[in-house]
XYZ file of C-alpha atoms in Angstrom:
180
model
C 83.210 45.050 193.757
C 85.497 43.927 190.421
C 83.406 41.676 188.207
C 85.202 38.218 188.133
C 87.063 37.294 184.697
C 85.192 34.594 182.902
C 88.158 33.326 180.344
C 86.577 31.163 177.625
C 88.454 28.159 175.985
C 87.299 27.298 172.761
C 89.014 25.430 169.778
C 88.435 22.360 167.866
C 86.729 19.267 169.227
C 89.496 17.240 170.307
C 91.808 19.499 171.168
C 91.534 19.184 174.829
C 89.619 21.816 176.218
C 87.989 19.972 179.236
C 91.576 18.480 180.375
C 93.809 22.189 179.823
C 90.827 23.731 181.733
C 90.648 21.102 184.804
C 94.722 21.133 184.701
C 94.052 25.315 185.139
C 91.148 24.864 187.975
C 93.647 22.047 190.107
C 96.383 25.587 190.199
C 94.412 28.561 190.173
C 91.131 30.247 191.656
C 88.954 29.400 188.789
C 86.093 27.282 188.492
C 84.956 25.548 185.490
C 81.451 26.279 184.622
C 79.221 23.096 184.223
C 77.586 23.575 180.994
C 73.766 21.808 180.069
C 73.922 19.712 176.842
C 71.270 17.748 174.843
C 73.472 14.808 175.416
C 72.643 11.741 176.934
C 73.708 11.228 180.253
C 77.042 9.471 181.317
C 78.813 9.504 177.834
C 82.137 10.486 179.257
C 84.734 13.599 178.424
C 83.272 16.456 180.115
C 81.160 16.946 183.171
C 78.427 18.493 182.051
C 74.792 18.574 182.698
C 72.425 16.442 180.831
C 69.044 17.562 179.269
C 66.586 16.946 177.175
C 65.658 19.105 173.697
C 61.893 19.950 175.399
C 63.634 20.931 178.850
C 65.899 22.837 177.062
C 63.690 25.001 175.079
C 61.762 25.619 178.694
C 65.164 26.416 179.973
C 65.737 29.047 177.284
C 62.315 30.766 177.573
C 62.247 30.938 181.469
C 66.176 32.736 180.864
C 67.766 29.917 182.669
C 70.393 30.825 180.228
C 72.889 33.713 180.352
C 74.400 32.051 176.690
C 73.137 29.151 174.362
C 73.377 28.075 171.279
C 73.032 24.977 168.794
C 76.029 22.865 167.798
C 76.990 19.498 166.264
C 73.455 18.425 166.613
C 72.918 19.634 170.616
C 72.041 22.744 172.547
C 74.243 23.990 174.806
C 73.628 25.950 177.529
C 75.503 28.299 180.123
C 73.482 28.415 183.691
C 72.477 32.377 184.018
C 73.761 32.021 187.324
C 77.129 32.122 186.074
C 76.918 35.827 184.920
C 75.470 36.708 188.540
C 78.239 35.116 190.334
C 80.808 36.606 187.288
C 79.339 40.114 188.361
C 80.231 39.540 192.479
C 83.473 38.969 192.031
C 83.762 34.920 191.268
C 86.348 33.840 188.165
C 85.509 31.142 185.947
C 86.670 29.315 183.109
C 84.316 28.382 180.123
C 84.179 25.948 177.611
C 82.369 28.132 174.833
C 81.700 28.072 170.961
C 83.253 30.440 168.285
C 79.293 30.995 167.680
C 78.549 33.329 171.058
C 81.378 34.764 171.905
C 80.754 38.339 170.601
C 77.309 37.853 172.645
C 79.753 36.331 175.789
C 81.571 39.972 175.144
C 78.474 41.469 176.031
C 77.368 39.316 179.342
C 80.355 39.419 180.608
C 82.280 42.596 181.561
C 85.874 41.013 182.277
C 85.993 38.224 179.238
C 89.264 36.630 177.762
C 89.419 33.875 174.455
C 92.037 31.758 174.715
C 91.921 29.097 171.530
C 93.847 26.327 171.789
C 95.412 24.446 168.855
C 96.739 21.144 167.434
C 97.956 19.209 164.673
C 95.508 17.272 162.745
C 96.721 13.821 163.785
C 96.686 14.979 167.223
C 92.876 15.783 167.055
C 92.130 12.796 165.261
C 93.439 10.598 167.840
C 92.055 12.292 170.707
C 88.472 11.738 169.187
C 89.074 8.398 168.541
C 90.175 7.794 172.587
C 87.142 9.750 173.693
C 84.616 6.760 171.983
C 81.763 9.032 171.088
C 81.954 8.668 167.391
C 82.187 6.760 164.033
C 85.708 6.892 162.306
C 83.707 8.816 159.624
C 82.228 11.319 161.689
C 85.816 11.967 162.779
C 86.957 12.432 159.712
C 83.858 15.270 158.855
C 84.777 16.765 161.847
C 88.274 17.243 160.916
C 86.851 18.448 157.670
C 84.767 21.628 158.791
C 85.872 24.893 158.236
C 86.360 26.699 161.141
C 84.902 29.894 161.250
C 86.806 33.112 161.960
C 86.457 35.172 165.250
C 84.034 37.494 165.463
C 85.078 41.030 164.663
C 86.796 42.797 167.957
C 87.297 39.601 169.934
C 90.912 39.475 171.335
C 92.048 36.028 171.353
C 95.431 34.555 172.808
C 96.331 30.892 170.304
C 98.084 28.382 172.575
C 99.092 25.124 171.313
C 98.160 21.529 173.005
C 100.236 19.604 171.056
C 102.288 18.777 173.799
C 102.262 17.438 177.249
C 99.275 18.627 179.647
C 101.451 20.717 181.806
C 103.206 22.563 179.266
C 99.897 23.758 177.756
C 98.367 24.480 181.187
C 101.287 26.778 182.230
C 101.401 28.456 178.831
C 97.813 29.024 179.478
C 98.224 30.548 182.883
C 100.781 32.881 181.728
C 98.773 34.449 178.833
C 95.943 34.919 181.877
C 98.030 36.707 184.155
C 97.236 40.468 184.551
C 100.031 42.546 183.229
C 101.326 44.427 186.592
C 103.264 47.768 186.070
């Protein structure tokens, strides 16, 4: 059997990652992989599952993980289940970090990057909306670098600047296999 493409989305925090990728699940055979964060429960934007830093660690040593890695203060974690269904055949979108996606490469044998973009001011407001955090820490978060790609990851740039749709069907159309 085909492995199943796992197609991460990555890019800035704002940029709208969780709504392009539920806009592609509504239209396509895709499912959106429920990631485990060190967040506290119920603090809106994306679904995700809640956890704390000592479950975590016990997560990562019993390989509950098939990726993790720190961030912004958290630990994020993709279920290792998620590679096993990604090897029969299932296709699934991923909301991922710049930080693991050479080791992503390596989990999964049919991967795709597709990093969206935005303006500034865009970003900025979208924080804002989302309620999570201080005008300042906004503002250092629109300050970070962002680091570069790691070396042999292919990635597709798409712009959300504009309405949902537009981004979601400029997204689909980068995905689609090439036929000949």
């Amino acid at each position: 059997m085909k492995p199943g493409r796992v197609i991460a989305v990555v890019g800035r925090s704002g940029v709208g990652k969780d709504s392009v990728m539920a806009g592609m699940a509504a239209v396509s055979n895709l499912a959106i992989v429920q990631r485990v964060i060190t967040r506290a429960p119920g603090l809106g934007g994306e679904d995700y599952v809640p956890m704390t830093v000592a479950d975590f660690e016990k997560a990562v040593d019993d390989r509950a993980f098939c990726l993790h890695w720190p961030a912004h203060g958290l630990f994020y974690g993709i279920p290792a289940q998620v590679a096993e269904q990604a090897q029969s055949g299932q296709s699934f979108l991923v909301n991922l970090s710049r930080k693991v996606l050479a080791q992503a490469y390596e989990v999964f044998p049919n991967f795709q990057v597709i990093n969206l973009t935005a303006r500034p001011e865009t970003l900025a407001a979208r924080l804002a909306d989302r309620g999570r955090e201080s005008v300042e820490d906004i503002r250092a978060r629109l300050a970070r670098t962002v680091p570069a790609f790691p070396d042999g990851v292919v990635v597709t740039d798409i712009s959300n600047d504009g309405p949902l749709d537009q981004t979601v069907s400029a997204v689909l159309r980068a995905i689609q296999p090439v036929r000949a």
